Amino acid sequence: MASSWLAYLLPVLFSGTMLHALPTSDAARAFFVFGDSLVDSGNNNYLITAARADSPPYGIDTPDHRPTGRFSNGKNLADIISEYLGSEPVLPYLSPELDGDKMLVGANFASAAAGILNDTGIELNIIHISKQLLYFAQYQRRLSSLIGAEQTTRLVNGALVLISLGSNEFANNYYLFPYSARSREFSLPDYVTYILSEYKQILTKLYDLGARRVLVPGVGPIGCLPAELALHSLDGSCDPEIQRAPELYNPWLMAMLRDLNAQLGGDVFVFVDTQRITSDFIEDPEAFGFANAKDACCGHGRFNAMAPCNLVARLCADRDAYVFWDAFHPTERANRLIVQQFMTGSVDVISPMNLSTVLAVDHIKSQQMRTT
């Protein structure tokens, strides 16, 4: 695990009228987050959109019990990874607080409802992935004005990156309606091939923008989401048709990342099999300390997932007993167990190496660079 990395030890650089200390290789590496509602830390709070989580009871288990824009009762995947990095959660890019020295620890560009394809979430005013990447380039220009281009490149190259995309391609696009435009256009295997070809371009662009270590979770068991059970299941069994999506997508995503790494000549992209990790909770919840892996903690109707989580929703008393917080998103406790597998999982769930190994390898490399 990384050490606590908050001391800025390099000489202070003068830029205009402000002084900004750069982090050394022993300081917290920067962290950048891209993707969808699984990792959005509040960017959508600054948009006029229905895809928001800035009202109670979202955030009920945060220290001040207030909503933050995260689709969770507390912390999401990105926040918990930040803990392992020894730093505070990175701020949303649209937050006015993200300025000055706060930019040195990274930024979160994710936007709820975003997908690989720009027509995913097209009915909502969100930050599509193409715009998230434009914001990343803009961030680097802003940072260069503070610490210079060379130091900005070093910070970005040394950063850890998390990108969470793909789930909305199925839940909110291909399977959104019984005969959606995409399902009429593509068979499922052809659709998976198509979106992975688009994803490869996105990841290549991310590399071109300087990312050198990128965590890429696959698609979770979307046929087991409370929202899908409410629509398609009589007895709480996962929908077999929708479950075909992650079963096809995840192995092909892992193969694509392996090929991309081979082209780039390094282990840039790290695949995480969130389908396998989360399926363990769903198949045997008691083994992980859960009492309920079918119902949403917060919602209405069948499986507590027929209407949004809001102030008049039925709310479970013990959030730690539930895998799912709302109709689509895990509870903080489930997120913690997922990230635990990021950190220590075997190559069966995270490949080519887990995050603990990544941090150790990168730390050794940074030490070697300092002595040469």
PDB file of N, CA and C in Angstrom, residues 36-129:
ATOM      1  N   ASP A  36     -18.620   7.491 -15.295  1.00  0.00           N
ATOM      2  CA  ASP A  36     -20.068   7.580 -15.117  1.00  0.00           C
ATOM      3  C   ASP A  36     -20.435   7.742 -13.647  1.00  0.00           C
ATOM      4  N   SER A  37     -21.684   7.390 -13.313  1.00  0.00           N
ATOM      5  CA  SER A  37     -22.192   7.643 -11.966  1.00  0.00           C
ATOM      6  C   SER A  37     -21.541   6.780 -10.898  1.00  0.00           C
ATOM      7  N   LEU A  38     -20.872   5.705 -11.272  1.00  0.00           N
ATOM      8  CA  LEU A  38     -20.188   4.888 -10.283  1.00  0.00           C
ATOM      9  C   LEU A  38     -19.018   5.627  -9.650  1.00  0.00           C
ATOM     10  N   VAL A  39     -18.523   6.672 -10.343  1.00  0.00           N
ATOM     11  CA  VAL A  39     -17.351   7.397  -9.849  1.00  0.00           C
ATOM     12  C   VAL A  39     -17.520   8.915  -9.851  1.00  0.00           C
ATOM     13  N   ASP A  40     -18.655   9.420 -10.324  1.00  0.00           N
ATOM     14  CA  ASP A  40     -18.919  10.866 -10.319  1.00  0.00           C
ATOM     15  C   ASP A  40     -18.944  11.369  -8.874  1.00  0.00           C
ATOM     16  N   SER A  41     -18.132  12.376  -8.577  1.00  0.00           N
ATOM     17  CA  SER A  41     -18.084  12.918  -7.216  1.00  0.00           C
ATOM     18  C   SER A  41     -18.824  14.239  -7.086  1.00  0.00           C
ATOM     19  N   GLY A  42     -19.603  14.589  -8.109  1.00  0.00           N
ATOM     20  CA  GLY A  42     -20.421  15.790  -7.995  1.00  0.00           C
ATOM     21  C   GLY A  42     -20.368  16.738  -9.167  1.00  0.00           C
ATOM     22  N   ASN A  43     -19.759  16.333 -10.287  1.00  0.00           N
ATOM     23  CA  ASN A  43     -19.760  17.218 -11.458  1.00  0.00           C
ATOM     24  C   ASN A  43     -21.168  17.571 -11.908  1.00  0.00           C
ATOM     25  N   ASN A  44     -22.086  16.586 -11.839  1.00  0.00           N
ATOM     26  CA  ASN A  44     -23.440  16.850 -12.323  1.00  0.00           C
ATOM     27  C   ASN A  44     -24.206  17.828 -11.442  1.00  0.00           C
ATOM     28  N   ASN A  45     -23.681  18.105 -10.228  1.00  0.00           N
ATOM     29  CA  ASN A  45     -24.293  19.141  -9.392  1.00  0.00           C
ATOM     30  C   ASN A  45     -24.277  20.502 -10.078  1.00  0.00           C
ATOM     31  N   TYR A  46     -23.308  20.684 -10.985  1.00  0.00           N
ATOM     32  CA  TYR A  46     -23.120  21.979 -11.639  1.00  0.00           C
ATOM     33  C   TYR A  46     -23.787  22.044 -13.008  1.00  0.00           C
ATOM     34  N   LEU A  47     -24.604  21.032 -13.314  1.00  0.00           N
ATOM     35  CA  LEU A  47     -25.299  20.965 -14.600  1.00  0.00           C
ATOM     36  C   LEU A  47     -26.801  20.985 -14.380  1.00  0.00           C
ATOM     37  N   ILE A  48     -27.522  21.452 -15.366  1.00  0.00           N
ATOM     38  CA  ILE A  48     -28.981  21.335 -15.358  1.00  0.00           C
ATOM     39  C   ILE A  48     -29.315  19.987 -15.980  1.00  0.00           C
ATOM     40  N   THR A  49     -29.495  18.985 -15.139  1.00  0.00           N
ATOM     41  CA  THR A  49     -29.711  17.625 -15.603  1.00  0.00           C
ATOM     42  C   THR A  49     -30.521  16.853 -14.572  1.00  0.00           C
ATOM     43  N   ALA A  50     -31.222  15.843 -15.030  1.00  0.00           N
ATOM     44  CA  ALA A  50     -31.959  14.970 -14.114  1.00  0.00           C
ATOM     45  C   ALA A  50     -31.044  13.944 -13.463  1.00  0.00           C
ATOM     46  N   ALA A  51     -29.839  13.768 -14.005  1.00  0.00           N
ATOM     47  CA  ALA A  51     -28.896  12.770 -13.486  1.00  0.00           C
ATOM     48  C   ALA A  51     -28.083  13.382 -12.354  1.00  0.00           C
ATOM     49  N   ARG A  52     -28.744  13.554 -11.200  1.00  0.00           N
ATOM     50  CA  ARG A  52     -28.105  14.209 -10.055  1.00  0.00           C
ATOM     51  C   ARG A  52     -28.365  13.396  -8.789  1.00  0.00           C
ATOM     52  N   ALA A  53     -27.443  13.544  -7.845  1.00  0.00           N
ATOM     53  CA  ALA A  53     -27.596  12.892  -6.545  1.00  0.00           C
ATOM     54  C   ALA A  53     -27.259  13.899  -5.450  1.00  0.00           C
ATOM     55  N   ASP A  54     -27.827  15.086  -5.562  1.00  0.00           N
ATOM     56  CA  ASP A  54     -27.504  16.169  -4.635  1.00  0.00           C
ATOM     57  C   ASP A  54     -28.655  16.499  -3.693  1.00  0.00           C
ATOM     58  N   SER A  55     -29.517  15.521  -3.468  1.00  0.00           N
ATOM     59  CA  SER A  55     -30.609  15.713  -2.513  1.00  0.00           C
ATOM     60  C   SER A  55     -30.700  14.486  -1.612  1.00  0.00           C
ATOM     61  N   PRO A  56     -31.193  14.658  -0.371  1.00  0.00           N
ATOM     62  CA  PRO A  56     -31.303  13.531   0.553  1.00  0.00           C
ATOM     63  C   PRO A  56     -32.261  12.467   0.000  1.00  0.00           C
ATOM     64  N   PRO A  57     -32.058  11.198   0.401  1.00  0.00           N
ATOM     65  CA  PRO A  57     -31.105  10.709   1.398  1.00  0.00           C
ATOM     66  C   PRO A  57     -29.732  10.311   0.841  1.00  0.00           C
ATOM     67  N   TYR A  58     -29.394  10.693  -0.408  1.00  0.00           N
ATOM     68  CA  TYR A  58     -28.024  10.471  -0.864  1.00  0.00           C
ATOM     69  C   TYR A  58     -27.072  11.140   0.130  1.00  0.00           C
ATOM     70  N   GLY A  59     -25.960  10.468   0.407  1.00  0.00           N
ATOM     71  CA  GLY A  59     -24.984  11.013   1.333  1.00  0.00           C
ATOM     72  C   GLY A  59     -25.341  10.877   2.796  1.00  0.00           C
ATOM     73  N   ILE A  60     -26.330  10.064   3.106  1.00  0.00           N
ATOM     74  CA  ILE A  60     -26.805   9.967   4.494  1.00  0.00           C
ATOM     75  C   ILE A  60     -25.724   9.478   5.447  1.00  0.00           C
ATOM     76  N   ASP A  61     -24.750   8.722   4.933  1.00  0.00           N
ATOM     77  CA  ASP A  61     -23.701   8.188   5.794  1.00  0.00           C
ATOM     78  C   ASP A  61     -22.365   8.913   5.648  1.00  0.00           C
ATOM     79  N   THR A  62     -22.388  10.106   5.061  1.00  0.00           N
ATOM     80  CA  THR A  62     -21.205  10.961   5.081  1.00  0.00           C
ATOM     81  C   THR A  62     -21.079  11.583   6.469  1.00  0.00           C
ATOM     82  N   PRO A  63     -19.914  12.134   6.816  1.00  0.00           N
ATOM     83  CA  PRO A  63     -19.752  12.699   8.164  1.00  0.00           C
ATOM     84  C   PRO A  63     -20.805  13.734   8.538  1.00  0.00           C
ATOM     85  N   ASP A  64     -21.223  14.553   7.578  1.00  0.00           N
ATOM     86  CA  ASP A  64     -22.243  15.558   7.902  1.00  0.00           C
ATOM     87  C   ASP A  64     -23.634  15.152   7.426  1.00  0.00           C
ATOM     88  N   HIS A  65     -23.760  13.906   6.919  1.00  0.00           N
ATOM     89  CA  HIS A  65     -25.056  13.339   6.523  1.00  0.00           C
ATOM     90  C   HIS A  65     -25.743  14.138   5.418  1.00  0.00           C
ATOM     91  N   ARG A  66     -24.942  14.744   4.571  1.00  0.00           N
ATOM     92  CA  ARG A  66     -25.487  15.552   3.485  1.00  0.00           C
ATOM     93  C   ARG A  66     -25.110  14.975   2.128  1.00  0.00           C
ATOM     94  N   PRO A  67     -25.956  15.177   1.117  1.00  0.00           N
ATOM     95  CA  PRO A  67     -25.631  14.688  -0.222  1.00  0.00           C
ATOM     96  C   PRO A  67     -24.455  15.443  -0.818  1.00  0.00           C
ATOM     97  N   THR A  68     -23.642  14.735  -1.576  1.00  0.00           N
ATOM     98  CA  THR A  68     -22.447  15.328  -2.174  1.00  0.00           C
ATOM     99  C   THR A  68     -22.477  15.304  -3.694  1.00  0.00           C
ATOM    100  N   GLY A  69     -23.497  14.645  -4.255  1.00  0.00           N
ATOM    101  CA  GLY A  69     -23.516  14.428  -5.699  1.00  0.00           C
ATOM    102  C   GLY A  69     -23.062  13.035  -6.072  1.00  0.00           C
ATOM    103  N   ARG A  70     -22.617  12.261  -5.079  1.00  0.00           N
ATOM    104  CA  ARG A  70     -22.247  10.865  -5.306  1.00  0.00           C
ATOM    105  C   ARG A  70     -23.495   9.999  -5.257  1.00  0.00           C
ATOM    106  N   PHE A  71     -23.560   9.011  -6.135  1.00  0.00           N
ATOM    107  CA  PHE A  71     -24.709   8.111  -6.174  1.00  0.00           C
ATOM    108  C   PHE A  71     -24.462   6.980  -5.171  1.00  0.00           C
ATOM    109  N   SER A  72     -24.505   7.351  -3.901  1.00  0.00           N
ATOM    110  CA  SER A  72     -24.170   6.433  -2.828  1.00  0.00           C
ATOM    111  C   SER A  72     -24.708   6.982  -1.516  1.00  0.00           C
ATOM    112  N   ASN A  73     -24.780   6.110  -0.536  1.00  0.00           N
ATOM    113  CA  ASN A  73     -25.066   6.580   0.822  1.00  0.00           C
ATOM    114  C   ASN A  73     -23.835   7.225   1.449  1.00  0.00           C
ATOM    115  N   GLY A  74     -22.667   7.013   0.849  1.00  0.00           N
ATOM    116  CA  GLY A  74     -21.430   7.585   1.376  1.00  0.00           C
ATOM    117  C   GLY A  74     -20.405   7.744   0.266  1.00  0.00           C
ATOM    118  N   LYS A  75     -19.316   6.974   0.358  1.00  0.00           N
ATOM    119  CA  LYS A  75     -18.216   7.100  -0.593  1.00  0.00           C
ATOM    120  C   LYS A  75     -18.392   6.162  -1.772  1.00  0.00           C
ATOM    121  N   ASN A  76     -17.821   6.582  -2.917  1.00  0.00           N
ATOM    122  CA  ASN A  76     -17.855   5.729  -4.103  1.00  0.00           C
ATOM    123  C   ASN A  76     -16.474   5.118  -4.337  1.00  0.00           C
ATOM    124  N   LEU A  77     -16.333   4.397  -5.449  1.00  0.00           N
ATOM    125  CA  LEU A  77     -15.088   3.684  -5.733  1.00  0.00           C
ATOM    126  C   LEU A  77     -13.887   4.622  -5.760  1.00  0.00           C
ATOM    127  N   ALA A  78     -14.038   5.759  -6.417  1.00  0.00           N
ATOM    128  CA  ALA A  78     -12.916   6.691  -6.547  1.00  0.00           C
ATOM    129  C   ALA A  78     -12.480   7.228  -5.192  1.00  0.00           C
ATOM    130  N   ASP A  79     -13.423   7.532  -4.312  1.00  0.00           N
ATOM    131  CA  ASP A  79     -13.098   8.048  -2.983  1.00  0.00           C
ATOM    132  C   ASP A  79     -12.271   7.039  -2.190  1.00  0.00           C
ATOM    133  N   ILE A  80     -12.666   5.778  -2.298  1.00  0.00           N
ATOM    134  CA  ILE A  80     -11.999   4.740  -1.505  1.00  0.00           C
ATOM    135  C   ILE A  80     -10.602   4.463  -2.054  1.00  0.00           C
ATOM    136  N   ILE A  81     -10.434   4.535  -3.365  1.00  0.00           N
ATOM    137  CA  ILE A  81      -9.089   4.427  -3.925  1.00  0.00           C
ATOM    138  C   ILE A  81      -8.222   5.577  -3.433  1.00  0.00           C
ATOM    139  N   SER A  82      -8.789   6.780  -3.339  1.00  0.00           N
ATOM    140  CA  SER A  82      -8.042   7.921  -2.802  1.00  0.00           C
ATOM    141  C   SER A  82      -7.531   7.638  -1.401  1.00  0.00           C
ATOM    142  N   GLU A  83      -8.333   6.955  -0.604  1.00  0.00           N
ATOM    143  CA  GLU A  83      -7.888   6.601   0.746  1.00  0.00           C
ATOM    144  C   GLU A  83      -6.613   5.769   0.693  1.00  0.00           C
ATOM    145  N   TYR A  84      -6.591   4.797  -0.217  1.00  0.00           N
ATOM    146  CA  TYR A  84      -5.405   3.945  -0.349  1.00  0.00           C
ATOM    147  C   TYR A  84      -4.199   4.735  -0.860  1.00  0.00           C
ATOM    148  N   LEU A  85      -4.449   5.792  -1.600  1.00  0.00           N
ATOM    149  CA  LEU A  85      -3.362   6.647  -2.066  1.00  0.00           C
ATOM    150  C   LEU A  85      -2.889   7.596  -0.975  1.00  0.00           C
ATOM    151  N   GLY A  86      -3.641   7.650   0.125  1.00  0.00           N
ATOM    152  CA  GLY A  86      -3.256   8.513   1.235  1.00  0.00           C
ATOM    153  C   GLY A  86      -3.636   9.957   1.047  1.00  0.00           C
ATOM    154  N   SER A  87      -4.663  10.211   0.245  1.00  0.00           N
ATOM    155  CA  SER A  87      -5.048  11.594  -0.023  1.00  0.00           C
ATOM    156  C   SER A  87      -6.555  11.773   0.117  1.00  0.00           C
ATOM    157  N   GLU A  88      -6.969  13.019   0.164  1.00  0.00           N
ATOM    158  CA  GLU A  88      -8.389  13.337   0.169  1.00  0.00           C
ATOM    159  C   GLU A  88      -8.982  13.020  -1.204  1.00  0.00           C
ATOM    160  N   PRO A  89     -10.303  12.756  -1.286  1.00  0.00           N
ATOM    161  CA  PRO A  89     -10.909  12.542  -2.601  1.00  0.00           C
ATOM    162  C   PRO A  89     -10.660  13.735  -3.522  1.00  0.00           C
ATOM    163  N   VAL A  90     -10.337  13.451  -4.772  1.00  0.00           N
ATOM    164  CA  VAL A  90     -10.094  14.543  -5.710  1.00  0.00           C
ATOM    165  C   VAL A  90     -11.413  15.262  -5.999  1.00  0.00           C
ATOM    166  N   LEU A  91     -11.317  16.547  -6.210  1.00  0.00           N
ATOM    167  CA  LEU A  91     -12.503  17.378  -6.408  1.00  0.00           C
ATOM    168  C   LEU A  91     -13.076  17.207  -7.806  1.00  0.00           C
ATOM    169  N   PRO A  92     -14.392  17.420  -7.952  1.00  0.00           N
ATOM    170  CA  PRO A  92     -14.981  17.462  -9.295  1.00  0.00           C
ATOM    171  C   PRO A  92     -14.337  18.574 -10.119  1.00  0.00           C
ATOM    172  N   TYR A  93     -14.134  18.327 -11.392  1.00  0.00           N
ATOM    173  CA  TYR A  93     -13.471  19.326 -12.215  1.00  0.00           C
ATOM    174  C   TYR A  93     -14.273  20.621 -12.287  1.00  0.00           C
ATOM    175  N   LEU A  94     -15.596  20.525 -12.235  1.00  0.00           N
ATOM    176  CA  LEU A  94     -16.424  21.729 -12.337  1.00  0.00           C
ATOM    177  C   LEU A  94     -16.529  22.500 -11.028  1.00  0.00           C
ATOM    178  N   SER A  95     -15.977  21.944  -9.963  1.00  0.00           N
ATOM    179  CA  SER A  95     -16.045  22.641  -8.681  1.00  0.00           C
ATOM    180  C   SER A  95     -15.183  23.896  -8.708  1.00  0.00           C
ATOM    181  N   PRO A  96     -15.715  25.030  -8.252  1.00  0.00           N
ATOM    182  CA  PRO A  96     -14.905  26.248  -8.182  1.00  0.00           C
ATOM    183  C   PRO A  96     -13.761  26.135  -7.177  1.00  0.00           C
ATOM    184  N   GLU A  97     -13.814  25.131  -6.299  1.00  0.00           N
ATOM    185  CA  GLU A  97     -12.751  24.933  -5.316  1.00  0.00           C
ATOM    186  C   GLU A  97     -11.502  24.301  -5.933  1.00  0.00           C
ATOM    187  N   LEU A  98     -11.643  23.728  -7.125  1.00  0.00           N
ATOM    188  CA  LEU A  98     -10.488  23.085  -7.757  1.00  0.00           C
ATOM    189  C   LEU A  98      -9.616  24.149  -8.402  1.00  0.00           C
ATOM    190  N   ASP A  99      -8.649  24.621  -7.641  1.00  0.00           N
ATOM    191  CA  ASP A  99      -7.778  25.691  -8.123  1.00  0.00           C
ATOM    192  C   ASP A  99      -6.495  25.664  -7.306  1.00  0.00           C
ATOM    193  N   GLY A 100      -5.465  26.294  -7.822  1.00  0.00           N
ATOM    194  CA  GLY A 100      -4.217  26.406  -7.091  1.00  0.00           C
ATOM    195  C   GLY A 100      -3.639  25.060  -6.716  1.00  0.00           C
ATOM    196  N   ASP A 101      -3.135  24.955  -5.481  1.00  0.00           N
ATOM    197  CA  ASP A 101      -2.474  23.739  -5.036  1.00  0.00           C
ATOM    198  C   ASP A 101      -3.396  22.521  -5.049  1.00  0.00           C
ATOM    199  N   LYS A 102      -4.712  22.729  -4.969  1.00  0.00           N
ATOM    200  CA  LYS A 102      -5.641  21.599  -4.984  1.00  0.00           C
ATOM    201  C   LYS A 102      -5.597  20.849  -6.313  1.00  0.00           C
ATOM    202  N   MET A 103      -5.126  21.518  -7.365  1.00  0.00           N
ATOM    203  CA  MET A 103      -5.029  20.863  -8.663  1.00  0.00           C
ATOM    204  C   MET A 103      -3.886  19.847  -8.700  1.00  0.00           C
ATOM    205  N   LEU A 104      -2.945  19.978  -7.771  1.00  0.00           N
ATOM    206  CA  LEU A 104      -1.791  19.086  -7.771  1.00  0.00           C
ATOM    207  C   LEU A 104      -2.148  17.645  -7.428  1.00  0.00           C
ATOM    208  N   VAL A 105      -3.279  17.438  -6.758  1.00  0.00           N
ATOM    209  CA  VAL A 105      -3.655  16.075  -6.375  1.00  0.00           C
ATOM    210  C   VAL A 105      -4.570  15.417  -7.393  1.00  0.00           C
ATOM    211  N   GLY A 106      -4.925  16.128  -8.481  1.00  0.00           N
ATOM    212  CA  GLY A 106      -5.723  15.534  -9.546  1.00  0.00           C
ATOM    213  C   GLY A 106      -7.090  16.160  -9.681  1.00  0.00           C
ATOM    214  N   ALA A 107      -7.984  15.441 -10.347  1.00  0.00           N
ATOM    215  CA  ALA A 107      -9.331  15.955 -10.593  1.00  0.00           C
ATOM    216  C   ALA A 107     -10.232  14.809 -11.006  1.00  0.00           C
ATOM    217  N   ASN A 108     -11.524  14.987 -10.749  1.00  0.00           N
ATOM    218  CA  ASN A 108     -12.536  14.008 -11.152  1.00  0.00           C
ATOM    219  C   ASN A 108     -13.376  14.625 -12.274  1.00  0.00           C
ATOM    220  N   PHE A 109     -13.359  13.989 -13.441  1.00  0.00           N
ATOM    221  CA  PHE A 109     -14.073  14.492 -14.616  1.00  0.00           C
ATOM    222  C   PHE A 109     -15.366  13.713 -14.882  1.00  0.00           C
ATOM    223  N   ALA A 110     -15.665  12.713 -14.073  1.00  0.00           N
ATOM    224  CA  ALA A 110     -16.776  11.799 -14.350  1.00  0.00           C
ATOM    225  C   ALA A 110     -18.125  12.498 -14.258  1.00  0.00           C
ATOM    226  N   SER A 111     -19.078  11.955 -14.998  1.00  0.00           N
ATOM    227  CA  SER A 111     -20.420  12.534 -15.068  1.00  0.00           C
ATOM    228  C   SER A 111     -21.451  11.418 -15.132  1.00  0.00           C
ATOM    229  N   ALA A 112     -22.371  11.416 -14.189  1.00  0.00           N
ATOM    230  CA  ALA A 112     -23.415  10.389 -14.163  1.00  0.00           C
ATOM    231  C   ALA A 112     -24.157  10.329 -15.496  1.00  0.00           C
ATOM    232  N   ALA A 113     -24.416   9.110 -15.960  1.00  0.00           N
ATOM    233  CA  ALA A 113     -25.126   8.791 -17.206  1.00  0.00           C
ATOM    234  C   ALA A 113     -24.218   8.799 -18.430  1.00  0.00           C
ATOM    235  N   ALA A 114     -22.936   9.101 -18.249  1.00  0.00           N
ATOM    236  CA  ALA A 114     -22.013   9.081 -19.387  1.00  0.00           C
ATOM    237  C   ALA A 114     -21.732   7.652 -19.818  1.00  0.00           C
ATOM    238  N   GLY A 115     -21.314   7.518 -21.073  1.00  0.00           N
ATOM    239  CA  GLY A 115     -20.980   6.208 -21.604  1.00  0.00           C
ATOM    240  C   GLY A 115     -19.840   6.293 -22.587  1.00  0.00           C
ATOM    241  N   ILE A 116     -19.558   5.179 -23.207  1.00  0.00           N
ATOM    242  CA  ILE A 116     -18.546   5.125 -24.260  1.00  0.00           C
ATOM    243  C   ILE A 116     -19.031   5.872 -25.488  1.00  0.00           C
ATOM    244  N   LEU A 117     -20.301   5.694 -25.806  1.00  0.00           N
ATOM    245  CA  LEU A 117     -20.901   6.322 -26.980  1.00  0.00           C
ATOM    246  C   LEU A 117     -21.530   7.656 -26.592  1.00  0.00           C
ATOM    247  N   ASN A 118     -21.436   8.619 -27.464  1.00  0.00           N
ATOM    248  CA  ASN A 118     -22.015   9.923 -27.160  1.00  0.00           C
ATOM    249  C   ASN A 118     -23.539   9.927 -27.227  1.00  0.00           C
ATOM    250  N   ASP A 119     -24.145   8.878 -27.818  1.00  0.00           N
ATOM    251  CA  ASP A 119     -25.607   8.831 -27.793  1.00  0.00           C
ATOM    252  C   ASP A 119     -26.127   8.131 -26.538  1.00  0.00           C
ATOM    253  N   THR A 120     -25.235   7.596 -25.714  1.00  0.00           N
ATOM    254  CA  THR A 120     -25.644   7.094 -24.407  1.00  0.00           C
ATOM    255  C   THR A 120     -25.849   8.297 -23.496  1.00  0.00           C
ATOM    256  N   GLY A 121     -27.040   8.409 -22.932  1.00  0.00           N
ATOM    257  CA  GLY A 121     -27.376   9.573 -22.118  1.00  0.00           C
ATOM    258  C   GLY A 121     -27.647  10.817 -22.929  1.00  0.00           C
ATOM    259  N   ILE A 122     -27.949  10.636 -24.225  1.00  0.00           N
ATOM    260  CA  ILE A 122     -28.130  11.797 -25.113  1.00  0.00           C
ATOM    261  C   ILE A 122     -29.292  12.676 -24.678  1.00  0.00           C
ATOM    262  N   GLU A 123     -30.271  12.081 -23.978  1.00  0.00           N
ATOM    263  CA  GLU A 123     -31.438  12.857 -23.555  1.00  0.00           C
ATOM    264  C   GLU A 123     -31.139  13.719 -22.328  1.00  0.00           C
ATOM    265  N   LEU A 124     -29.943  13.562 -21.756  1.00  0.00           N
ATOM    266  CA  LEU A 124     -29.573  14.285 -20.544  1.00  0.00           C
ATOM    267  C   LEU A 124     -28.439  15.266 -20.825  1.00  0.00           C
ATOM    268  N   ASN A 125     -28.408  16.316 -20.083  1.00  0.00           N
ATOM    269  CA  ASN A 125     -27.329  17.299 -20.199  1.00  0.00           C
ATOM    270  C   ASN A 125     -26.195  16.857 -19.283  1.00  0.00           C
ATOM    271  N   ILE A 126     -25.263  16.060 -19.817  1.00  0.00           N
ATOM    272  CA  ILE A 126     -24.178  15.500 -19.023  1.00  0.00           C
ATOM    273  C   ILE A 126     -22.844  15.792 -19.709  1.00  0.00           C
ATOM    274  N   ILE A 127     -21.759  15.382 -19.078  1.00  0.00           N
ATOM    275  CA  ILE A 127     -20.430  15.546 -19.665  1.00  0.00           C
ATOM    276  C   ILE A 127     -20.056  14.229 -20.340  1.00  0.00           C
ATOM    277  N   HIS A 128     -20.252  14.153 -21.640  1.00  0.00           N
ATOM    278  CA  HIS A 128     -19.888  12.939 -22.369  1.00  0.00           C
ATOM    279  C   HIS A 128     -18.382  12.727 -22.300  1.00  0.00           C
ATOM    280  N   ILE A 129     -17.946  11.511 -22.541  1.00  0.00           N
ATOM    281  CA  ILE A 129     -16.536  11.185 -22.370  1.00  0.00           C
ATOM    282  C   ILE A 129     -15.643  12.031 -23.274  1.00  0.00           C
TER     283      ILE A 129
END
